[in-house]
Amino acid sequence: MKNTIICSIAVLSAALLAACTETTRIWPEEGESKAYVEVSSQKVIFDADGGNAVITVATNADGWDYAAEGDWFTVARQDGNALLVETLINAGAETLTGKLTVSAEKNGETVSQEVALVQRAERSVNLSAEGTANCYIARTGGVYKFDASVKGNGGGDGVSDYIANYGLAIEDGAFAELLWESRHDGDKTMSREIIDGAPIYRGGYVTFSTGRSEGNAVIAVKDIKGNIVWSWHIWVCNDEITAHDHIDSEGKVAAVIMDRNLGALNNTPMDVGNRGMFYEWGRKDPFTPSRSPYHANTDGNNVPAYNEPNTAIGDGTGTWVYNAQAAVLATPPANIPNSILNPMTYLQSPYNGHADWYCTGTDPKATHPGLWGPEKTIFDPCPPGYKVPGPDLWGIPAGNNSITNGGAAADYDETGVSAKWDWNAYEDCGRRWKNTGDYYPMAGNIYYTDYISVSICNYTGGMAFYWTAQATPDATKSSAYFVNFNPNWCNYRLGEHDCSAQIRCIRE
């Protein structure tokens, strides 16, 4: 066994050169092993404004060397196992390209790795120009940046005491890293083309380029020890995302609502691109839906063949974890720091009779933390200008009861409409809200249990779950209202915080 140090690309900040993590690899005995050389990234893309990046090298040879092709950048060796690449402003009209070739020799065998270098001619689009958020919408084939010096929208944190303990500013960021990227159809090959190259962290901003594939990704900023300090959802969608009036059960405009689910590529019935992402209540980071095609036959409701997980990531470094129990913590901010450190870990409730990933206890600060609320918080997962929906969009609950607002096929006329219900009849693995005609797919949910789940994905094409920020009126319970429907009924009811559901964002 041999320990090899492999480092991520790190942009210099002050005296920082690189942040490393130790990876244990199993190799044959030294005398039998073949020569190898590895680099921390095979592609680096710089913005037109320039910058610097560190590429680290791992090899089992006694030494290594490099050759550079291109005169628009400089390269300097750092600390024996790293190369510092620096660029100035590209004031020309053309994209600059270059290459580094890192080579090593052992026992007469020479091996090499190439690193493609690119500097864009155009300046990056500032996605945070109109305000910061935990999610940004981008298009394919572009270069973008966002403000990574503040958490979320820089707003409040409900009553969770997170800001009091950890602050709003991101001051200890050292480098950016792509955690995951994924297409709705699970095509891992094309998932690698959502984010093009490695994201770069410089001067409190993250700069990244998009490739030719639409999909979703998460980029994190880490500290010098490799710990995640915050992460952002990048929603790459070429279709224009619009918003319109939402008419509630009383015929009033309750909100201006997005035309699709958060993270969806479209809102086309029976297209897997309509699903969007899943969220535990109060968390900012998304989880991926099933990659299975929709099936018209939903009689089984929870059919294993319809629930193939979409956990294969492109070139990201993260790992999905679905069976982790949240720590038993009774004092706010409880598990919020854990959720930020582990944005790809689905936190199951460890609390008997208190299904919450966040905090145990019956104190209102534990049960009603306001992580999502009437005002957008730093944990809200929607893009700038949008927030998690509030109360009364899809029903008007009285007390702590669920409200039925849709039925089986027999309740509707031949057009699928009923004077009794606001939700139209089931069609194409979804339902339409009668007052606007908006379509809501039944994308199911994700959840892991040893005794129920046939997969981490459940009820795909058979049920729908849509969160709101409206908490239960019972101050001793931790749950929030969501829309829940299948082909036979539809209601507006309470769901526990450690459940997963999708989000249809509304304008702030």
Short mmCIF file of C-alpha atoms in Angstrom, two decimals:
data_model
loop_
_atom_site.label_atom_id
_atom_site.label_comp_id
_atom_site.label_asym_id
_atom_site.label_seq_id
_atom_site.Cartn_x
_atom_site.Cartn_y
_atom_site.Cartn_z
CA MET A 1 0.00 0.00 0.00
CA LYS A 2 1.17 3.45 -0.87
CA ASN A 3 -0.12 6.89 0.12
CA THR A 4 -0.26 9.35 -2.76
CA ILE A 5 -0.95 13.04 -2.33
CA ILE A 6 -3.38 14.35 -4.97
CA CYS A 7 -4.40 18.00 -4.86
CA SER A 8 -7.23 19.90 -6.47
CA ILE A 9 -6.64 22.96 -8.63
CA ALA A 10 -6.38 25.86 -6.26
CA VAL A 11 -6.31 29.54 -7.15
CA LEU A 12 -3.81 31.50 -5.13
CA SER A 13 -5.18 33.77 -2.46
CA ALA A 14 -2.55 35.69 -0.51
CA ALA A 15 0.09 33.17 0.52
CA LEU A 16 -2.03 30.13 -0.36
CA LEU A 17 -0.65 27.91 -3.10
CA ALA A 18 -2.69 24.71 -2.99
CA ALA A 19 -5.03 22.69 -0.83
CA CYS A 20 -4.36 18.97 -0.66
CA THR A 21 -6.22 15.93 0.45
CA GLU A 22 -4.64 12.57 1.11
CA THR A 23 -5.90 9.65 -0.96
CA THR A 24 -4.90 6.08 -0.17
CA ARG A 25 -4.21 3.99 -3.26
CA ILE A 26 -3.24 0.34 -3.47
CA TRP A 27 -0.31 -0.38 -5.76
CA PRO A 28 1.87 -3.44 -6.42
CA GLU A 29 5.18 -3.63 -4.65
CA GLU A 30 7.58 -0.89 -5.68
CA GLY A 31 9.75 -3.17 -7.74
CA GLU A 32 6.80 -4.46 -9.76
CA SER A 33 4.78 -1.29 -10.31
CA LYS A 34 4.50 0.39 -13.68
CA ALA A 35 5.29 4.04 -14.07
CA TYR A 36 2.41 6.45 -13.68
CA VAL A 37 1.90 10.21 -13.53
CA GLU A 38 -1.33 12.01 -12.64
CA VAL A 39 -2.38 15.66 -12.72
CA SER A 40 -5.12 17.29 -10.66
CA SER A 41 -7.00 18.48 -13.76
CA GLN A 42 -6.68 17.86 -17.47
CA LYS A 43 -8.29 21.16 -18.41
CA VAL A 44 -8.11 24.67 -16.94
CA ILE A 45 -10.18 27.56 -18.32
CA PHE A 46 -9.31 31.14 -17.41
CA ASP A 47 -11.63 34.13 -17.69
CA ALA A 48 -10.57 36.98 -19.98
CA ASP A 49 -9.46 38.94 -16.91
CA GLY A 50 -6.78 36.35 -16.20
CA GLY A 51 -5.79 34.73 -12.94
CA ASN A 52 -3.69 31.91 -11.61
CA ALA A 53 -4.14 28.24 -10.82
CA VAL A 54 -2.11 25.45 -9.27
CA ILE A 55 -1.88 22.05 -10.97
CA THR A 56 -0.54 19.32 -8.74
CA VAL A 57 1.30 16.23 -9.91
CA ALA A 58 1.44 12.72 -8.44
CA THR A 59 3.85 10.06 -9.68
CA ASN A 60 5.70 6.96 -8.50
CA ALA A 61 8.81 7.97 -10.44
CA ASP A 62 11.80 9.56 -8.78
CA GLY A 63 11.12 12.83 -10.60
CA TRP A 64 9.04 14.52 -13.28
CA ASP A 65 9.31 17.39 -15.74
CA TYR A 66 7.01 19.49 -17.86
CA ALA A 67 6.89 21.22 -21.23
CA ALA A 68 4.70 24.22 -22.09
CA GLU A 69 3.17 25.16 -25.44
CA GLY A 70 1.90 28.75 -25.60
CA ASP A 71 3.28 32.22 -24.90
CA TRP A 72 0.27 33.84 -23.20
CA PHE A 73 0.86 32.25 -19.80
CA THR A 74 3.78 31.61 -17.46
CA VAL A 75 4.55 28.42 -15.55
CA ALA A 76 6.60 28.05 -12.40
CA ARG A 77 7.30 24.97 -10.33
CA GLN A 78 6.08 25.13 -6.74
CA ASP A 79 6.98 23.00 -3.72
CA GLY A 80 8.26 20.08 -5.78
CA ASN A 81 4.88 18.63 -6.79
CA ALA A 82 2.94 21.57 -8.25
CA LEU A 83 2.89 23.94 -11.20
CA LEU A 84 1.74 27.54 -10.84
CA VAL A 85 0.12 28.83 -14.05
CA GLU A 86 -0.48 32.59 -14.32
CA THR A 87 -2.24 34.64 -17.00
CA LEU A 88 -2.84 38.33 -17.65
CA ILE A 89 -5.83 40.01 -19.32
CA ASN A 90 -6.73 38.68 -22.76
CA ALA A 91 -7.52 41.92 -24.57
CA GLY A 92 -7.83 40.30 -27.97
CA ALA A 93 -10.87 38.96 -29.76
CA GLU A 94 -9.73 35.34 -29.91
CA THR A 95 -9.72 32.56 -27.34
CA LEU A 96 -6.20 31.56 -26.34
CA THR A 97 -5.19 27.93 -26.12
CA GLY A 98 -2.10 26.20 -24.83
CA LYS A 99 -0.90 22.98 -23.30
CA LEU A 100 1.24 21.56 -20.54
CA THR A 101 2.75 18.11 -20.87
CA VAL A 102 3.90 16.53 -17.62
CA SER A 103 6.15 13.49 -18.01
CA ALA A 104 7.97 11.05 -15.76
CA GLU A 105 10.29 8.07 -16.29
CA LYS A 106 10.73 4.90 -14.27
CA ASN A 107 12.76 1.82 -15.16
CA GLY A 108 13.11 3.04 -18.71
CA GLU A 109 9.35 3.58 -19.14
CA THR A 110 8.15 7.14 -19.89
CA VAL A 111 4.58 8.22 -19.12
CA SER A 112 2.90 11.60 -19.56
CA GLN A 113 -0.28 13.58 -18.94
CA GLU A 114 -1.51 16.63 -20.83
CA VAL A 115 -3.26 19.66 -19.36
CA ALA A 116 -5.22 21.80 -21.81
CA LEU A 117 -5.13 25.53 -21.02
CA VAL A 118 -7.77 27.95 -22.31
CA GLN A 119 -8.32 31.66 -21.77
CA ARG A 120 -11.61 33.09 -22.92
CA ALA A 121 -11.71 36.26 -24.97
CA GLU A 122 -15.05 37.39 -23.61
CA ARG A 123 -15.55 38.57 -20.05
CA SER A 124 -17.58 36.35 -17.77
CA VAL A 125 -21.25 37.06 -17.13
CA ASN A 126 -21.81 38.00 -13.49
CA LEU A 127 -24.72 35.80 -12.37
CA SER A 128 -24.88 37.59 -9.01
CA ALA A 129 -25.14 41.10 -10.45
CA GLU A 130 -28.79 41.37 -9.37
CA GLY A 131 -28.25 39.61 -6.05
CA THR A 132 -26.58 36.55 -4.57
CA ALA A 133 -28.30 33.19 -4.14
CA ASN A 134 -27.64 29.49 -3.69
CA CYS A 135 -28.66 28.71 -7.28
CA TYR A 136 -27.73 30.34 -10.56
CA ILE A 137 -29.17 29.77 -14.03
CA ALA A 138 -26.69 29.51 -16.92
CA ARG A 139 -26.71 28.45 -20.56
CA THR A 140 -24.42 26.09 -22.42
CA GLY A 141 -21.21 27.35 -24.00
CA GLY A 142 -20.73 30.37 -21.74
CA VAL A 143 -18.33 31.73 -19.15
CA TYR A 144 -19.79 32.90 -15.85
CA LYS A 145 -18.87 34.11 -12.40
CA PHE A 146 -20.70 34.69 -9.14
CA ASP A 147 -19.99 36.38 -5.83
CA ALA A 148 -18.74 33.71 -3.43
CA SER A 149 -17.97 36.07 -0.55
CA VAL A 150 -21.42 35.83 1.05
CA LYS A 151 -23.65 32.92 2.04
CA GLY A 152 -26.83 32.52 0.05
CA ASN A 153 -28.68 35.79 -0.47
CA GLY A 154 -26.94 37.44 2.50
CA GLY A 155 -30.29 37.63 4.30
CA GLY A 156 -31.46 36.06 7.52
CA ASP A 157 -31.46 32.53 8.93
CA GLY A 158 -34.86 32.38 10.63
CA VAL A 159 -34.35 31.63 14.30
CA SER A 160 -31.67 29.00 13.78
CA ASP A 161 -28.79 31.04 15.32
CA TYR A 162 -26.54 29.90 12.47
CA ILE A 163 -25.46 33.41 11.51
CA ALA A 164 -24.75 34.29 15.14
CA ASN A 165 -22.36 31.34 15.33
CA TYR A 166 -20.88 31.22 11.84
CA GLY A 167 -21.50 34.61 10.24
CA LEU A 168 -22.66 35.60 6.77
CA ALA A 169 -19.30 36.26 5.11
CA ILE A 170 -17.19 33.60 3.39
CA GLU A 171 -13.69 34.59 4.44
CA ASP A 172 -11.75 31.33 4.56
CA GLY A 173 -12.29 30.13 0.98
CA ALA A 174 -9.15 28.81 -0.70
CA PHE A 175 -10.23 27.10 -3.91
CA ALA A 176 -13.31 26.00 -5.87
CA GLU A 177 -14.20 22.45 -6.81
CA LEU A 178 -16.90 20.78 -8.89
CA LEU A 179 -18.72 18.32 -6.61
CA TRP A 180 -21.13 16.82 -9.13
CA GLU A 181 -22.79 17.34 -12.49
CA SER A 182 -25.66 15.32 -13.89
CA ARG A 183 -28.16 15.09 -16.71
CA HIS A 184 -31.73 14.02 -16.03
CA ASP A 185 -31.33 10.97 -18.26
CA GLY A 186 -28.29 9.77 -16.33
CA ASP A 187 -25.93 9.89 -19.31
CA LYS A 188 -22.63 10.13 -17.45
CA THR A 189 -20.65 10.74 -20.63
CA MET A 190 -22.61 13.88 -21.43
CA SER A 191 -22.82 14.85 -17.77
CA ARG A 192 -19.10 15.55 -18.04
CA GLU A 193 -19.93 18.32 -20.51
CA ILE A 194 -22.17 20.44 -18.25
CA ILE A 195 -19.31 22.28 -16.53
CA ASP A 196 -16.33 22.68 -18.85
CA GLY A 197 -13.04 22.40 -17.01
CA ALA A 198 -12.36 23.22 -13.39
CA PRO A 199 -14.02 26.18 -11.63
CA ILE A 200 -11.63 28.87 -10.40
CA TYR A 201 -11.87 30.85 -7.16
CA ARG A 202 -10.29 34.28 -7.16
CA GLY A 203 -10.91 37.52 -5.30
CA GLY A 204 -14.11 36.26 -3.68
CA TYR A 205 -15.61 35.12 -7.01
CA VAL A 206 -16.04 31.70 -8.58
CA THR A 207 -15.54 31.62 -12.35
CA PHE A 208 -16.63 28.63 -14.42
CA SER A 209 -17.43 27.69 -18.00
CA THR A 210 -20.31 25.61 -19.27
CA GLY A 211 -19.99 22.93 -21.93
CA ARG A 212 -22.46 21.76 -24.54
CA SER A 213 -24.79 19.73 -22.31
CA GLU A 214 -27.71 21.01 -20.24
CA GLY A 215 -28.15 19.73 -16.71
CA ASN A 216 -27.42 20.50 -13.08
CA ALA A 217 -24.21 20.76 -11.07
CA VAL A 218 -22.92 21.88 -7.68
CA ILE A 219 -19.72 23.87 -7.18
CA ALA A 220 -18.20 24.23 -3.71
CA VAL A 221 -15.66 26.61 -2.23
CA LYS A 222 -13.33 24.88 0.21
CA ASP A 223 -10.87 26.09 2.82
CA ILE A 224 -7.18 25.22 2.90
CA LYS A 225 -7.94 21.96 4.73
CA GLY A 226 -10.36 20.86 2.02
CA ASN A 227 -13.53 21.47 4.04
CA ILE A 228 -16.55 22.85 2.21
CA VAL A 229 -17.42 26.35 3.41
CA TRP A 230 -20.41 26.82 1.04
CA SER A 231 -21.78 25.35 -2.19
CA TRP A 232 -23.91 26.57 -5.11
CA HIS A 233 -26.30 24.85 -7.51
CA ILE A 234 -25.64 25.64 -11.18
CA TRP A 235 -28.76 25.10 -13.31
CA VAL A 236 -27.72 24.92 -16.98
CA CYS A 237 -30.82 25.35 -19.13
CA ASN A 238 -31.06 26.88 -22.60
CA ASP A 239 -34.85 27.09 -22.55
CA GLU A 240 -36.12 30.47 -21.38
CA ILE A 241 -37.37 30.18 -17.80
CA THR A 242 -40.40 32.42 -17.23
CA ALA A 243 -42.89 33.25 -14.47
CA HIS A 244 -46.60 34.10 -14.43
CA ASP A 245 -49.51 34.75 -12.07
CA HIS A 246 -50.64 31.86 -9.91
CA ILE A 247 -54.41 31.90 -9.20
CA ASP A 248 -55.29 30.32 -5.87
CA SER A 249 -58.41 28.42 -4.76
CA GLU A 250 -60.26 31.68 -4.13
CA GLY A 251 -59.51 33.05 -7.59
CA LYS A 252 -56.90 35.54 -6.36
CA VAL A 253 -53.33 36.06 -7.56
CA ALA A 254 -51.40 34.41 -4.75
CA ALA A 255 -47.92 34.66 -6.29
CA VAL A 256 -45.92 34.95 -9.48
CA ILE A 257 -44.73 31.41 -10.05
CA MET A 258 -41.97 29.82 -12.14
CA ASP A 259 -43.03 27.86 -15.22
CA ARG A 260 -41.23 24.66 -14.14
CA ASN A 261 -39.71 22.85 -11.19
CA LEU A 262 -36.44 24.11 -9.71
CA GLY A 263 -33.70 22.41 -11.73
CA ALA A 264 -35.98 21.21 -14.56
CA LEU A 265 -34.99 21.65 -18.19
CA ASN A 266 -38.60 21.91 -19.38
CA ASN A 267 -42.18 21.32 -18.24
CA THR A 268 -43.13 18.89 -21.00
CA PRO A 269 -45.35 15.99 -19.83
CA MET A 270 -43.65 12.57 -19.92
CA ASP A 271 -40.19 14.09 -20.52
CA VAL A 272 -37.63 13.23 -17.82
CA GLY A 273 -36.27 16.76 -18.15
CA ASN A 274 -39.35 18.10 -16.33
CA ARG A 275 -38.49 16.59 -12.95
CA GLY A 276 -36.14 19.10 -11.40
CA MET A 277 -34.27 18.51 -8.15
CA PHE A 278 -35.29 17.20 -4.72
CA TYR A 279 -34.76 18.97 -1.39
CA GLU A 280 -35.03 18.16 2.28
CA TRP A 281 -37.07 20.89 3.93
CA GLY A 282 -34.87 23.82 4.95
CA ARG A 283 -31.75 22.71 3.05
CA LYS A 284 -30.21 24.64 0.17
CA ASP A 285 -28.52 21.82 -1.76
CA PRO A 286 -30.28 19.60 -4.31
CA PHE A 287 -30.48 15.84 -4.80
CA THR A 288 -31.03 14.20 -8.16
CA PRO A 289 -34.29 12.49 -9.29
CA SER A 290 -34.65 9.11 -10.95
CA ARG A 291 -33.17 8.67 -14.42
CA SER A 292 -35.91 6.23 -15.52
CA PRO A 293 -38.23 7.21 -18.37
CA TYR A 294 -41.82 7.91 -17.43
CA HIS A 295 -44.25 5.01 -17.74
CA ALA A 296 -47.96 5.49 -18.38
CA ASN A 297 -48.79 2.50 -16.19
CA THR A 298 -48.74 3.79 -12.61
CA ASP A 299 -51.03 1.12 -11.14
CA GLY A 300 -48.17 -0.19 -9.03
CA ASN A 301 -47.43 3.36 -7.77
CA ASN A 302 -43.92 2.48 -6.62
CA VAL A 303 -42.42 0.29 -9.36
CA PRO A 304 -38.69 -0.54 -9.05
CA ALA A 305 -38.10 -0.29 -12.81
CA TYR A 306 -39.29 3.34 -12.72
CA ASN A 307 -36.94 4.31 -9.89
CA GLU A 308 -33.40 4.01 -11.25
CA PRO A 309 -31.18 6.38 -9.23
CA ASN A 310 -29.25 9.10 -11.02
CA THR A 311 -26.20 9.19 -8.79
CA ALA A 312 -23.48 8.82 -11.43
CA ILE A 313 -21.59 12.10 -11.47
CA GLY A 314 -19.58 13.51 -14.36
CA ASP A 315 -16.11 14.78 -13.52
CA GLY A 316 -17.06 15.85 -10.00
CA THR A 317 -15.16 14.85 -6.89
CA GLY A 318 -18.08 14.30 -4.51
CA THR A 319 -19.85 11.14 -3.35
CA TRP A 320 -23.56 10.70 -2.70
CA VAL A 321 -24.55 9.37 0.73
CA TYR A 322 -28.19 8.51 1.47
CA ASN A 323 -28.11 6.38 4.61
CA ALA A 324 -26.45 8.83 7.01
CA GLN A 325 -28.14 9.63 10.30
CA ALA A 326 -28.09 13.23 11.42
CA ALA A 327 -26.29 13.86 14.70
CA VAL A 328 -28.55 14.00 17.76
CA LEU A 329 -28.29 17.70 18.58
CA ALA A 330 -30.78 19.70 20.62
CA THR A 331 -29.33 23.19 20.42
CA PRO A 332 -29.56 25.42 17.32
CA PRO A 333 -27.90 25.66 14.84
CA ALA A 334 -27.74 21.89 15.38
CA ASN A 335 -27.09 20.04 12.08
CA ILE A 336 -26.96 23.06 9.79
CA PRO A 337 -23.12 23.12 9.83
CA ASN A 338 -23.12 19.38 9.04
CA SER A 339 -25.44 19.93 6.09
CA ILE A 340 -23.17 22.65 4.71
CA LEU A 341 -20.06 20.51 5.09
CA ASN A 342 -21.85 17.60 3.41
CA PRO A 343 -24.13 18.88 0.63
CA MET A 344 -24.27 15.44 -1.02
CA THR A 345 -25.34 13.64 2.16
CA TYR A 346 -29.04 13.03 2.70
CA LEU A 347 -29.52 13.41 6.46
CA GLN A 348 -31.95 10.87 7.89
CA SER A 349 -33.67 11.64 11.15
CA PRO A 350 -32.28 9.80 14.20
CA TYR A 351 -35.06 11.10 16.41
CA ASN A 352 -37.79 8.76 17.58
CA GLY A 353 -41.14 10.38 16.83
CA HIS A 354 -39.45 13.60 15.65
CA ALA A 355 -38.61 13.25 11.96
CA ASP A 356 -36.25 16.15 11.46
CA TRP A 357 -32.71 16.21 10.07
CA TYR A 358 -32.11 19.56 11.75
CA CYS A 359 -32.65 19.45 15.52
CA THR A 360 -34.26 17.40 18.26
CA GLY A 361 -36.58 18.69 20.97
CA THR A 362 -40.01 20.32 21.10
CA ASP A 363 -38.87 23.87 21.72
CA PRO A 364 -40.18 26.18 18.94
CA LYS A 365 -36.61 27.13 17.99
CA ALA A 366 -36.01 23.46 17.20
CA THR A 367 -39.36 22.70 15.55
CA HIS A 368 -39.91 26.03 13.74
CA PRO A 369 -36.41 27.25 12.85
CA GLY A 370 -37.56 29.33 9.87
CA LEU A 371 -34.86 27.94 7.59
CA TRP A 372 -37.33 28.69 4.80
CA GLY A 373 -39.91 31.34 5.52
CA PRO A 374 -41.94 34.37 4.42
CA GLU A 375 -38.70 36.21 3.68
CA LYS A 376 -35.98 34.57 1.65
CA THR A 377 -33.23 33.15 3.86
CA ILE A 378 -29.60 32.20 3.29
CA PHE A 379 -30.76 28.56 3.00
CA ASP A 380 -33.35 29.17 0.28
CA PRO A 381 -32.45 27.04 -2.79
CA CYS A 382 -34.09 29.26 -5.45
CA PRO A 383 -32.17 31.50 -7.89
CA PRO A 384 -31.96 35.32 -7.54
CA GLY A 385 -35.38 36.97 -7.47
CA TYR A 386 -37.19 33.76 -6.45
CA LYS A 387 -37.98 31.97 -3.17
CA VAL A 388 -39.65 28.85 -1.81
CA PRO A 389 -43.45 29.30 -2.05
CA GLY A 390 -45.40 30.35 1.02
CA PRO A 391 -48.92 29.43 2.16
CA ASP A 392 -52.22 29.21 0.29
CA LEU A 393 -50.96 28.50 -3.22
CA TRP A 394 -52.55 25.07 -3.58
CA GLY A 395 -54.91 24.92 -0.61
CA ILE A 396 -56.05 26.75 2.50
CA PRO A 397 -55.41 24.50 5.50
CA ALA A 398 -57.42 25.02 8.64
CA GLY A 399 -55.59 24.22 11.85
CA ASN A 400 -53.36 21.19 11.47
CA ASN A 401 -55.49 19.29 8.98
CA SER A 402 -54.81 18.23 5.42
CA ILE A 403 -57.03 19.61 2.65
CA THR A 404 -58.22 17.36 -0.18
CA ASN A 405 -58.32 19.20 -3.48
CA GLY A 406 -58.36 16.52 -6.17
CA GLY A 407 -59.81 13.07 -6.80
CA ALA A 408 -59.92 10.00 -8.99
CA ALA A 409 -60.95 9.89 -12.65
CA ALA A 410 -64.61 9.32 -11.77
CA ASP A 411 -64.79 12.81 -10.21
CA TYR A 412 -64.08 14.57 -13.52
CA ASP A 413 -65.81 15.23 -16.82
CA GLU A 414 -64.48 14.12 -20.19
CA THR A 415 -62.08 17.09 -20.30
CA GLY A 416 -60.55 16.17 -16.93
CA VAL A 417 -62.11 19.15 -15.09
CA SER A 418 -64.28 19.17 -11.97
CA ALA A 419 -66.17 22.02 -10.35
CA LYS A 420 -65.31 20.41 -7.00
CA TRP A 421 -61.53 20.33 -7.31
CA ASP A 422 -58.77 22.80 -8.21
CA TRP A 423 -56.49 20.00 -9.38
CA ASN A 424 -57.56 18.49 -12.69
CA ALA A 425 -57.66 14.75 -13.38
CA TYR A 426 -54.46 12.73 -13.61
CA GLU A 427 -52.83 12.79 -17.06
CA ASP A 428 -49.39 11.89 -18.39
CA CYS A 429 -47.86 11.15 -14.97
CA GLY A 430 -48.98 14.46 -13.53
CA ARG A 431 -51.85 16.88 -12.91
CA ARG A 432 -52.74 20.42 -13.94
CA TRP A 433 -53.77 23.25 -11.65
CA LYS A 434 -57.20 24.16 -13.05
CA ASN A 435 -56.96 27.90 -12.39
CA THR A 436 -53.86 28.37 -14.58
CA GLY A 437 -53.43 25.14 -16.55
CA ASP A 438 -49.94 24.67 -15.11
CA TYR A 439 -48.67 21.11 -15.33
CA TYR A 440 -46.99 19.45 -12.30
CA PRO A 441 -45.20 16.14 -12.95
CA MET A 442 -45.29 13.25 -10.52
CA ALA A 443 -41.55 12.87 -10.08
CA GLY A 444 -41.85 10.92 -6.83
CA ASN A 445 -39.32 11.49 -4.09
CA ILE A 446 -36.03 10.21 -2.72
CA TYR A 447 -35.66 8.59 0.65
CA TYR A 448 -33.64 5.76 2.09
CA THR A 449 -34.89 3.23 4.61
CA ASP A 450 -33.91 -0.39 5.11
CA TYR A 451 -37.52 -1.50 5.44
CA ILE A 452 -39.44 0.47 2.77
CA SER A 453 -37.29 1.62 -0.08
CA VAL A 454 -36.60 -0.54 -3.08
CA SER A 455 -34.36 2.31 -4.17
CA ILE A 456 -33.33 5.74 -2.95
CA CYS A 457 -35.85 6.93 -5.58
CA ASN A 458 -39.50 6.16 -4.92
CA TYR A 459 -42.90 6.64 -6.59
CA THR A 460 -41.39 8.05 -9.81
CA GLY A 461 -44.30 8.72 -12.15
CA GLY A 462 -46.72 7.59 -9.45
CA MET A 463 -46.80 10.42 -6.90
CA ALA A 464 -45.93 14.11 -6.58
CA PHE A 465 -44.50 16.09 -3.65
CA TYR A 466 -44.06 19.90 -3.71
CA TRP A 467 -42.76 21.86 -0.70
CA THR A 468 -43.93 25.15 0.74
CA ALA A 469 -42.36 27.28 3.47
CA GLN A 470 -45.60 27.08 5.50
CA ALA A 471 -44.94 25.39 8.83
CA THR A 472 -47.41 23.44 10.92
CA PRO A 473 -49.31 25.61 13.43
CA ASP A 474 -48.39 23.10 16.15
CA ALA A 475 -45.34 24.66 17.81
CA THR A 476 -44.21 21.31 19.23
CA LYS A 477 -44.02 19.54 15.85
CA SER A 478 -41.48 19.95 13.05
CA SER A 479 -43.24 19.66 9.72
CA ALA A 480 -44.31 21.82 6.78
CA TYR A 481 -47.08 21.74 4.21
CA PHE A 482 -46.62 20.25 0.79
CA VAL A 483 -48.79 19.25 -2.15
CA ASN A 484 -49.05 15.48 -2.49
CA PHE A 485 -50.98 13.72 -5.26
CA ASN A 486 -51.27 10.51 -7.27
CA PRO A 487 -53.82 9.36 -9.89
CA ASN A 488 -56.51 8.81 -7.22
CA TRP A 489 -56.36 11.77 -4.89
CA CYS A 490 -54.66 15.08 -4.21
CA ASN A 491 -54.20 16.89 -0.93
CA TYR A 492 -52.32 19.68 0.80
CA ARG A 493 -50.84 18.21 3.94
CA LEU A 494 -47.93 18.15 6.34
CA GLY A 495 -44.62 16.47 5.61
CA GLU A 496 -41.71 15.94 7.98
CA HIS A 497 -38.55 17.99 7.48
CA ASP A 498 -36.44 14.96 6.57
CA CYS A 499 -38.76 14.07 3.69
CA SER A 500 -37.80 15.12 0.18
CA ALA A 501 -39.92 17.07 -2.28
CA GLN A 502 -39.56 19.35 -5.27
CA ILE A 503 -39.95 23.11 -5.44
CA ARG A 504 -41.86 25.43 -7.78
CA CYS A 505 -40.22 28.79 -6.97
CA ILE A 506 -42.18 32.05 -6.73
CA ARG A 507 -41.06 35.64 -7.18
CA GLU A 508 -39.84 37.41 -4.07
#
